[in-house]
């Protein structure tokens, strides 16, 4: 999760810097209206990537303080086996591979976490009209 989030941060930072440099105009030369429009669009995109950069920085900070010791119930830092899906309760991420399994990170603000919170292996809950069974918690 840490490596995935670090890579996402690096990519967002690179995009931010690219759009930011495109937003800068050379004020020593005449500026055409289409150049001005392109610079404004690049500035808007840079701002969006700046938000992503801050989001990834916050995720990295959060990942560094979460207790990932083994758990017996679904809580922050737990790895939850739902049979076909493996969740890591920490921060939201895309899918990633570890030890031959596919995982996805979820935050404690995720609706699925609210449904699973406090459950132990063998217990079930209802989420979006489906019954989910917790096969294991680690």
GROMACS .gro file of N, CA and C in nm:
model
  414
    1UNK      N    1   0.083  -0.119   0.000
    1UNK     CA    2   0.000   0.000   0.000
    1UNK      C    3   0.087   0.125   0.000
    2UNK      N    4   0.193   0.118   0.079
    2UNK     CA    5   0.281   0.233   0.089
    2UNK      C    6   0.347   0.263  -0.045
    3UNK      N    7   0.398   0.159  -0.110
    3UNK     CA    8   0.462   0.178  -0.241
    3UNK      C    9   0.364   0.229  -0.346
    4UNK      N   10   0.242   0.174  -0.344
    4UNK     CA   11   0.139   0.218  -0.439
    4UNK      C   12   0.106   0.365  -0.418
    5UNK      N   13   0.089   0.406  -0.294
    5UNK     CA   14   0.056   0.545  -0.264
    5UNK      C   15   0.173   0.637  -0.295
    6UNK      N   16   0.296   0.592  -0.269
    6UNK     CA   17   0.414   0.672  -0.304
    6UNK      C   18   0.423   0.691  -0.455
    7UNK      N   19   0.394   0.586  -0.531
    7UNK     CA   20   0.395   0.596  -0.678
    7UNK      C   21   0.286   0.690  -0.726
    8UNK      N   22   0.168   0.682  -0.666
    8UNK     CA   23   0.059   0.774  -0.702
    8UNK      C   24   0.097   0.918  -0.673
    9UNK      N   25   0.163   0.941  -0.559
    9UNK     CA   26   0.209   1.075  -0.524
    9UNK      C   27   0.311   1.125  -0.625
   10UNK      N   28   0.405   1.042  -0.663
   10UNK     CA   29   0.507   1.082  -0.760
   10UNK      C   30   0.444   1.118  -0.894
   11UNK      N   31   0.348   1.039  -0.937
   11UNK     CA   32   0.281   1.066  -1.064
   11UNK      C   33   0.200   1.196  -1.058
   12UNK      N   34   0.127   1.216  -0.949
   12UNK     CA   35   0.048   1.339  -0.934
   12UNK      C   36   0.139   1.461  -0.927
   13UNK      N   37   0.253   1.448  -0.860
   13UNK     CA   38   0.348   1.559  -0.850
   13UNK      C   39   0.405   1.592  -0.987
   14UNK      N   40   0.438   1.490  -1.064
   14UNK     CA   41   0.492   1.511  -1.199
   14UNK      C   42   0.390   1.583  -1.288
   15UNK      N   43   0.265   1.537  -1.283
   15UNK     CA   44   0.159   1.600  -1.363
   15UNK      C   45   0.137   1.744  -1.318
   16UNK      N   46   0.136   1.766  -1.187
   16UNK     CA   47   0.119   1.900  -1.133
   16UNK      C   48   0.227   1.993  -1.189
   17UNK      N   49   0.353   1.948  -1.184
   17UNK     CA   50   0.464   2.030  -1.232
   17UNK      C   51   0.454   2.056  -1.382
   18UNK      N   52   0.409   1.955  -1.460
   18UNK     CA   53   0.393   1.974  -1.604
   18UNK      C   54   0.288   2.080  -1.635
   19UNK      N   55   0.172   2.069  -1.571
   19UNK     CA   56   0.066   2.167  -1.597
   19UNK      C   57   0.103   2.305  -1.545
   20UNK      N   58   0.173   2.309  -1.432
   20UNK     CA   59   0.214   2.437  -1.376
   20UNK      C   60   0.310   2.509  -1.471
   21UNK      N   61   0.404   2.434  -1.528
   21UNK     CA   62   0.498   2.497  -1.623
   21UNK      C   63   0.427   2.542  -1.750
   22UNK      N   64   0.321   2.471  -1.791
   22UNK     CA   65   0.243   2.512  -1.909
   22UNK      C   66   0.159   2.635  -1.880
   23UNK      N   67   0.133   2.661  -1.754
   23UNK     CA   68   0.050   2.775  -1.716
   23UNK      C   69   0.130   2.905  -1.713
   24UNK      N   70   0.260   2.893  -1.714
   24UNK     CA   71   0.345   3.013  -1.708
   24UNK      C   72   0.363   3.069  -1.849
   25UNK      N   73   0.337   3.196  -1.861
   25UNK     CA   74   0.353   3.265  -1.988
   25UNK      C   75   0.475   3.357  -1.981
   26UNK      N   76   0.540   3.374  -2.095
   26UNK     CA   77   0.654   3.465  -2.103
   26UNK      C   78   0.598   3.606  -2.120
   27UNK      N   79   0.604   3.685  -2.014
   27UNK     CA   80   0.545   3.819  -2.014
   27UNK      C   81   0.631   3.920  -2.091
   28UNK      N   82   0.748   3.877  -2.138
   28UNK     CA   83   0.833   3.970  -2.215
   28UNK      C   84   0.794   3.972  -2.362
   29UNK      N   85   0.705   3.880  -2.403
   29UNK     CA   86   0.660   3.873  -2.542
   29UNK      C   87   0.509   3.893  -2.547
   30UNK      N   88   0.458   3.935  -2.663
   30UNK     CA   89   0.313   3.950  -2.676
   30UNK      C   90   0.243   3.815  -2.655
   31UNK      N   91   0.128   3.818  -2.588
   31UNK     CA   92   0.054   3.696  -2.558
   31UNK      C   93  -0.074   3.695  -2.639
   32UNK      N   94  -0.091   3.590  -2.718
   32UNK     CA   95  -0.212   3.577  -2.798
   32UNK      C   96  -0.323   3.519  -2.712
   33UNK      N   97  -0.447   3.542  -2.753
   33UNK     CA   98  -0.561   3.499  -2.671
   33UNK      C   99  -0.566   3.346  -2.656
   34UNK      N  100  -0.529   3.271  -2.761
   34UNK     CA  101  -0.532   3.125  -2.746
   34UNK      C  102  -0.423   3.077  -2.650
   35UNK      N  103  -0.309   3.145  -2.647
   35UNK     CA  104  -0.205   3.111  -2.549
   35UNK      C  105  -0.255   3.138  -2.407
   36UNK      N  106  -0.326   3.250  -2.391
   36UNK     CA  107  -0.380   3.285  -2.261
   36UNK      C  108  -0.481   3.179  -2.215
   37UNK      N  109  -0.567   3.136  -2.308
   37UNK     CA  110  -0.669   3.035  -2.275
   37UNK      C  111  -0.603   2.903  -2.238
   38UNK      N  112  -0.501   2.863  -2.313
   38UNK     CA  113  -0.431   2.738  -2.283
   38UNK      C  114  -0.361   2.746  -2.147
   39UNK      N  115  -0.304   2.861  -2.116
   39UNK     CA  116  -0.237   2.878  -1.988
   39UNK      C  117  -0.338   2.871  -1.873
   40UNK      N  118  -0.455   2.930  -1.892
   40UNK     CA  119  -0.559   2.925  -1.788
   40UNK      C  120  -0.608   2.782  -1.766
   41UNK      N  121  -0.625   2.707  -1.876
   41UNK     CA  122  -0.665   2.566  -1.864
   41UNK      C  123  -0.558   2.486  -1.791
   42UNK      N  124  -0.432   2.510  -1.826
   42UNK     CA  125  -0.321   2.439  -1.760
   42UNK      C  126  -0.317   2.475  -1.611
   43UNK      N  127  -0.345   2.599  -1.577
   43UNK     CA  128  -0.347   2.640  -1.436
   43UNK      C  129  -0.458   2.569  -1.361
   44UNK      N  130  -0.575   2.556  -1.423
   44UNK     CA  131  -0.686   2.484  -1.360
   44UNK      C  132  -0.649   2.337  -1.337
   45UNK      N  133  -0.586   2.275  -1.436
   45UNK     CA  134  -0.545   2.135  -1.423
   45UNK      C  135  -0.436   2.120  -1.316
   46UNK      N  136  -0.344   2.216  -1.310
   46UNK     CA  137  -0.239   2.212  -1.207
   46UNK      C  138  -0.302   2.218  -1.069
   47UNK      N  139  -0.404   2.301  -1.054
   47UNK     CA  140  -0.472   2.311  -0.925
   47UNK      C  141  -0.536   2.178  -0.886
   48UNK      N  142  -0.597   2.111  -0.983
   48UNK     CA  143  -0.659   1.980  -0.956
   48UNK      C  144  -0.553   1.878  -0.913
   49UNK      N  145  -0.438   1.878  -0.979
   49UNK     CA  146  -0.332   1.785  -0.941
   49UNK      C  147  -0.268   1.825  -0.809
   50UNK      N  148  -0.268   1.954  -0.777
   50UNK     CA  149  -0.219   1.998  -0.647
   50UNK      C  150  -0.304   1.938  -0.537
   51UNK      N  151  -0.435   1.935  -0.558
   51UNK     CA  152  -0.525   1.871  -0.461
   51UNK      C  153  -0.493   1.723  -0.445
   52UNK      N  154  -0.465   1.656  -0.558
   52UNK     CA  155  -0.430   1.514  -0.552
   52UNK      C  156  -0.299   1.493  -0.477
   53UNK      N  157  -0.203   1.580  -0.500
   53UNK     CA  158  -0.074   1.570  -0.431
   53UNK      C  159  -0.096   1.576  -0.281
   54UNK      N  160  -0.176   1.673  -0.236
   54UNK     CA  161  -0.203   1.685  -0.093
   54UNK      C  162  -0.278   1.562  -0.039
   55UNK      N  163  -0.370   1.509  -0.118
   55UNK     CA  164  -0.444   1.389  -0.079
   55UNK      C  165  -0.350   1.271  -0.059
   56UNK      N  166  -0.258   1.248  -0.153
   56UNK     CA  167  -0.163   1.138  -0.141
   56UNK      C  168  -0.067   1.160  -0.025
   57UNK      N  169  -0.027   1.284  -0.002
   57UNK     CA  170   0.060   1.312   0.112
   57UNK      C  171  -0.011   1.277   0.243
   58UNK      N  172  -0.139   1.311   0.253
   58UNK     CA  173  -0.217   1.278   0.372
   58UNK      C  174  -0.229   1.127   0.388
   59UNK      N  175  -0.250   1.055   0.277
   59UNK     CA  176  -0.259   0.909   0.283
   59UNK      C  177  -0.129   0.848   0.332
   60UNK      N  178  -0.016   0.898   0.282
   60UNK     CA  179   0.115   0.846   0.325
   60UNK      C  180   0.135   0.870   0.474
   61UNK      N  181   0.100   0.988   0.520
   61UNK     CA  182   0.112   1.019   0.663
   61UNK      C  183   0.027   0.922   0.744
   62UNK      N  184  -0.095   0.898   0.698
   62UNK     CA  185  -0.188   0.808   0.768
   62UNK      C  186  -0.133   0.664   0.770
   63UNK      N  187  -0.082   0.618   0.655
   63UNK     CA  188  -0.028   0.481   0.647
   63UNK      C  189   0.088   0.459   0.743
   64UNK      N  190   0.165   0.563   0.767
   64UNK     CA  191   0.282   0.549   0.854
   64UNK      C  192   0.247   0.540   1.002
   65UNK      N  193   0.124   0.575   1.039
   65UNK     CA  194   0.088   0.571   1.181
   65UNK      C  195  -0.014   0.461   1.215
   66UNK      N  196  -0.070   0.397   1.115
   66UNK     CA  197  -0.170   0.292   1.140
   66UNK      C  198  -0.101   0.168   1.198
   67UNK      N  199  -0.164   0.108   1.295
   67UNK     CA  200  -0.116  -0.016   1.356
   67UNK      C  201  -0.164  -0.133   1.270
   68UNK      N  202  -0.071  -0.199   1.201
   68UNK     CA  203  -0.105  -0.312   1.115
   68UNK      C  204  -0.081  -0.447   1.184
   69UNK      N  205  -0.070  -0.447   1.315
   69UNK     CA  206  -0.057  -0.574   1.387
   69UNK      C  207  -0.183  -0.657   1.363
   70UNK      N  208  -0.173  -0.791   1.376
   70UNK     CA  209  -0.290  -0.877   1.351
   70UNK      C  210  -0.411  -0.835   1.435
   71UNK      N  211  -0.527  -0.848   1.376
   71UNK     CA  212  -0.654  -0.810   1.439
   71UNK      C  213  -0.744  -0.934   1.448
   72UNK      N  214  -0.841  -0.928   1.539
   72UNK     CA  215  -0.940  -1.035   1.550
   72UNK      C  216  -1.077  -0.988   1.504
   73UNK      N  217  -1.092  -0.857   1.483
   73UNK     CA  218  -1.218  -0.803   1.431
   73UNK      C  219  -1.187  -0.693   1.331
   74UNK      N  220  -1.283  -0.662   1.247
   74UNK     CA  221  -1.263  -0.561   1.144
   74UNK      C  222  -1.249  -0.425   1.212
   75UNK      N  223  -1.130  -0.367   1.196
   75UNK     CA  224  -1.098  -0.236   1.250
   75UNK      C  225  -0.984  -0.178   1.167
   76UNK      N  226  -0.947  -0.056   1.196
   76UNK     CA  227  -0.838   0.007   1.121
   76UNK      C  228  -0.711  -0.077   1.133
   77UNK      N  229  -0.646  -0.101   1.019
   77UNK     CA  230  -0.524  -0.181   1.014
   77UNK      C  231  -0.548  -0.328   0.988
   78UNK      N  232  -0.675  -0.370   0.983
   78UNK     CA  233  -0.708  -0.511   0.960
   78UNK      C  234  -0.703  -0.546   0.812
   79UNK      N  235  -0.671  -0.672   0.786
   79UNK     CA  236  -0.683  -0.729   0.653
   79UNK      C  237  -0.805  -0.821   0.659
   80UNK      N  238  -0.902  -0.795   0.571
   80UNK     CA  239  -1.031  -0.864   0.577
   80UNK      C  240  -1.047  -0.951   0.452
   81UNK      N  241  -1.068  -1.079   0.474
   81UNK     CA  242  -1.090  -1.174   0.365
   81UNK      C  243  -1.241  -1.195   0.351
   82UNK      N  244  -1.295  -1.151   0.238
   82UNK     CA  245  -1.438  -1.169   0.210
   82UNK      C  246  -1.461  -1.280   0.108
   83UNK      N  247  -1.366  -1.368   0.095
   83UNK     CA  248  -1.378  -1.477  -0.002
   83UNK      C  249  -1.313  -1.438  -0.133
   84UNK      N  250  -1.385  -1.370  -0.216
   84UNK     CA  251  -1.330  -1.328  -0.347
   84UNK      C  252  -1.262  -1.192  -0.341
   85UNK      N  253  -1.277  -1.123  -0.231
   85UNK     CA  254  -1.222  -0.988  -0.219
   85UNK      C  255  -1.145  -0.978  -0.088
   86UNK      N  256  -1.027  -0.914  -0.094
   86UNK     CA  257  -0.945  -0.891   0.025
   86UNK      C  258  -0.933  -0.740   0.043
   87UNK      N  259  -0.966  -0.693   0.162
   87UNK     CA  260  -0.961  -0.551   0.192
   87UNK      C  261  -0.856  -0.523   0.298
   88UNK      N  262  -0.792  -0.408   0.287
   88UNK     CA  263  -0.703  -0.359   0.391
   88UNK      C  264  -0.764  -0.229   0.441
   89UNK      N  265  -0.798  -0.227   0.569
   89UNK     CA  266  -0.863  -0.109   0.626
   89UNK      C  267  -0.754  -0.010   0.666
   90UNK      N  268  -0.737   0.093   0.585
   90UNK     CA  269  -0.632   0.193   0.609
   90UNK      C  270  -0.669   0.321   0.535
   91UNK      N  271  -0.634   0.325   0.406
   91UNK     CA  272  -0.667   0.437   0.317
   91UNK      C  273  -0.718   0.378   0.187
   92UNK      N  274  -0.795   0.455   0.115
   92UNK     CA  275  -0.846   0.403  -0.012
   92UNK      C  276  -0.733   0.396  -0.116
   93UNK      N  277  -0.728   0.283  -0.186
   93UNK     CA  278  -0.629   0.263  -0.292
   93UNK      C  279  -0.694   0.184  -0.404
   94UNK      N  280  -0.624   0.178  -0.514
   94UNK     CA  281  -0.662   0.086  -0.620
   94UNK      C  282  -0.617  -0.053  -0.580
   95UNK      N  283  -0.645  -0.149  -0.666
   95UNK     CA  284  -0.603  -0.287  -0.638
   95UNK      C  285  -0.451  -0.297  -0.640
   96UNK      N  286  -0.399  -0.385  -0.555
   96UNK     CA  287  -0.256  -0.412  -0.554
   96UNK      C  288  -0.234  -0.558  -0.517
   97UNK      N  289  -0.119  -0.611  -0.556
   97UNK     CA  290  -0.084  -0.750  -0.531
   97UNK      C  291   0.014  -0.759  -0.415
   98UNK      N  292  -0.007  -0.860  -0.330
   98UNK     CA  293   0.088  -0.890  -0.222
   98UNK      C  294   0.076  -1.038  -0.190
   99UNK      N  295   0.190  -1.105  -0.189
   99UNK     CA  296   0.196  -1.247  -0.156
   99UNK      C  297   0.097  -1.330  -0.237
  100UNK      N  298   0.083  -1.298  -0.365
  100UNK     CA  299  -0.002  -1.375  -0.455
  100UNK      C  300  -0.151  -1.347  -0.445
  101UNK      N  301  -0.191  -1.251  -0.363
  101UNK     CA  302  -0.332  -1.215  -0.347
  101UNK      C  303  -0.354  -1.073  -0.397
  102UNK      N  304  -0.475  -1.044  -0.438
  102UNK     CA  305  -0.513  -0.910  -0.480
  102UNK      C  306  -0.589  -0.843  -0.366
  103UNK      N  307  -0.549  -0.721  -0.333
  103UNK     CA  308  -0.608  -0.645  -0.224
  103UNK      C  309  -0.656  -0.510  -0.277
  104UNK      N  310  -0.742  -0.448  -0.199
  104UNK     CA  311  -0.781  -0.310  -0.224
  104UNK      C  312  -0.787  -0.240  -0.088
  105UNK      N  313  -0.738  -0.118  -0.083
  105UNK     CA  314  -0.741  -0.042   0.041
  105UNK      C  315  -0.872   0.034   0.054
  106UNK      N  316  -0.928   0.032   0.175
  106UNK     CA  317  -1.047   0.112   0.204
  106UNK      C  318  -1.018   0.195   0.329
  107UNK      N  319  -1.086   0.307   0.340
  107UNK     CA  320  -1.070   0.390   0.458
  107UNK      C  321  -1.183   0.361   0.556
  108UNK      N  322  -1.167   0.410   0.675
  108UNK     CA  323  -1.272   0.391   0.776
  108UNK      C  324  -1.394   0.478   0.746
  109UNK      N  325  -1.384   0.565   0.647
  109UNK     CA  326  -1.499   0.646   0.605
  109UNK      C  327  -1.581   0.577   0.496
  110UNK      N  328  -1.531   0.467   0.443
  110UNK     CA  329  -1.600   0.396   0.334
  110UNK      C  330  -1.728   0.330   0.386
  111UNK      N  331  -1.835   0.337   0.309
  111UNK     CA  332  -1.961   0.273   0.351
  111UNK      C  333  -1.946   0.123   0.379
  112UNK      N  334  -1.863   0.053   0.302
  112UNK     CA  335  -1.845  -0.090   0.327
  112UNK      C  336  -1.778  -0.113   0.462
  113UNK      N  337  -1.689  -0.024   0.501
  113UNK     CA  338  -1.626  -0.038   0.633
  113UNK      C  339  -1.731  -0.025   0.742
  114UNK      N  340  -1.821   0.070   0.727
  114UNK     CA  341  -1.926   0.090   0.828
  114UNK      C  342  -2.008  -0.038   0.846
  115UNK      N  343  -2.031  -0.111   0.736
  115UNK     CA  344  -2.107  -0.236   0.744
  115UNK      C  345  -2.026  -0.348   0.809
  116UNK      N  346  -1.895  -0.348   0.787
  116UNK     CA  347  -1.808  -0.456   0.836
  116UNK      C  348  -1.749  -0.430   0.974
  117UNK      N  349  -1.748  -0.307   1.017
  117UNK     CA  350  -1.680  -0.268   1.140
  117UNK      C  351  -1.720  -0.357   1.258
  118UNK      N  352  -1.620  -0.409   1.327
  118UNK     CA  353  -1.641  -0.490   1.446
  118UNK      C  354  -1.670  -0.638   1.422
  119UNK      N  355  -1.690  -0.677   1.295
  119UNK     CA  356  -1.719  -0.818   1.267
  119UNK      C  357  -1.594  -0.903   1.285
  120UNK      N  358  -1.618  -1.031   1.316
  120UNK     CA  359  -1.511  -1.129   1.332
  120UNK      C  360  -1.526  -1.236   1.223
  121UNK      N  361  -1.426  -1.319   1.208
  121UNK     CA  362  -1.430  -1.428   1.111
  121UNK      C  363  -1.555  -1.512   1.133
  122UNK      N  364  -1.625  -1.543   1.024
  122UNK     CA  365  -1.746  -1.624   1.029
  122UNK      C  366  -1.874  -1.543   1.038
  123UNK      N  367  -1.865  -1.414   1.072
  123UNK     CA  368  -1.984  -1.330   1.083
  123UNK      C  369  -2.020  -1.269   0.948
  124UNK      N  370  -2.146  -1.228   0.935
  124UNK     CA  371  -2.195  -1.171   0.810
  124UNK      C  372  -2.258  -1.034   0.835
  125UNK      N  373  -2.274  -0.961   0.725
  125UNK     CA  374  -2.345  -0.834   0.729
  125UNK      C  375  -2.413  -0.814   0.594
  126UNK      N  376  -2.499  -0.717   0.588
  126UNK     CA  377  -2.566  -0.683   0.464
  126UNK      C  378  -2.507  -0.552   0.412
  127UNK      N  379  -2.476  -0.551   0.283
  127UNK     CA  380  -2.421  -0.430   0.221
  127UNK      C  381  -2.472  -0.421   0.078
  128UNK      N  382  -2.538  -0.311   0.047
  128UNK     CA  383  -2.595  -0.289  -0.087
  128UNK      C  384  -2.681  -0.407  -0.134
  129UNK      N  385  -2.760  -0.459  -0.044
  129UNK     CA  386  -2.850  -0.566  -0.078
  129UNK      C  387  -2.786  -0.703  -0.090
  130UNK      N  388  -2.659  -0.714  -0.055
  130UNK     CA  389  -2.588  -0.843  -0.061
  130UNK      C  390  -2.541  -0.881   0.079
  131UNK      N  391  -2.535  -1.009   0.103
  131UNK     CA  392  -2.480  -1.059   0.228
  131UNK      C  393  -2.332  -1.084   0.210
  132UNK      N  394  -2.252  -1.025   0.296
  132UNK     CA  395  -2.108  -1.044   0.293
  132UNK      C  396  -2.065  -1.126   0.413
  133UNK      N  397  -1.982  -1.226   0.389
  133UNK     CA  398  -1.931  -1.309   0.497
  133UNK      C  399  -1.783  -1.280   0.516
  134UNK      N  400  -1.746  -1.255   0.639
  134UNK     CA  401  -1.606  -1.235   0.673
  134UNK      C  402  -1.543  -1.372   0.693
  135UNK      N  403  -1.458  -1.411   0.600
  135UNK     CA  404  -1.392  -1.542   0.609
  135UNK      C  405  -1.276  -1.539   0.708
  136UNK      N  406  -1.206  -1.426   0.712
  136UNK     CA  407  -1.093  -1.415   0.804
  136UNK      C  408  -1.062  -1.268   0.828
  137UNK      N  409  -1.005  -1.240   0.943
  137UNK     CA  410  -0.955  -1.107   0.978
  137UNK      C  411  -0.814  -1.125   1.029
  138UNK      N  412  -0.723  -1.048   0.977
  138UNK     CA  413  -0.583  -1.058   1.021
  138UNK      C  414  -0.527  -0.918   1.048
   0.00000   0.00000   0.00000
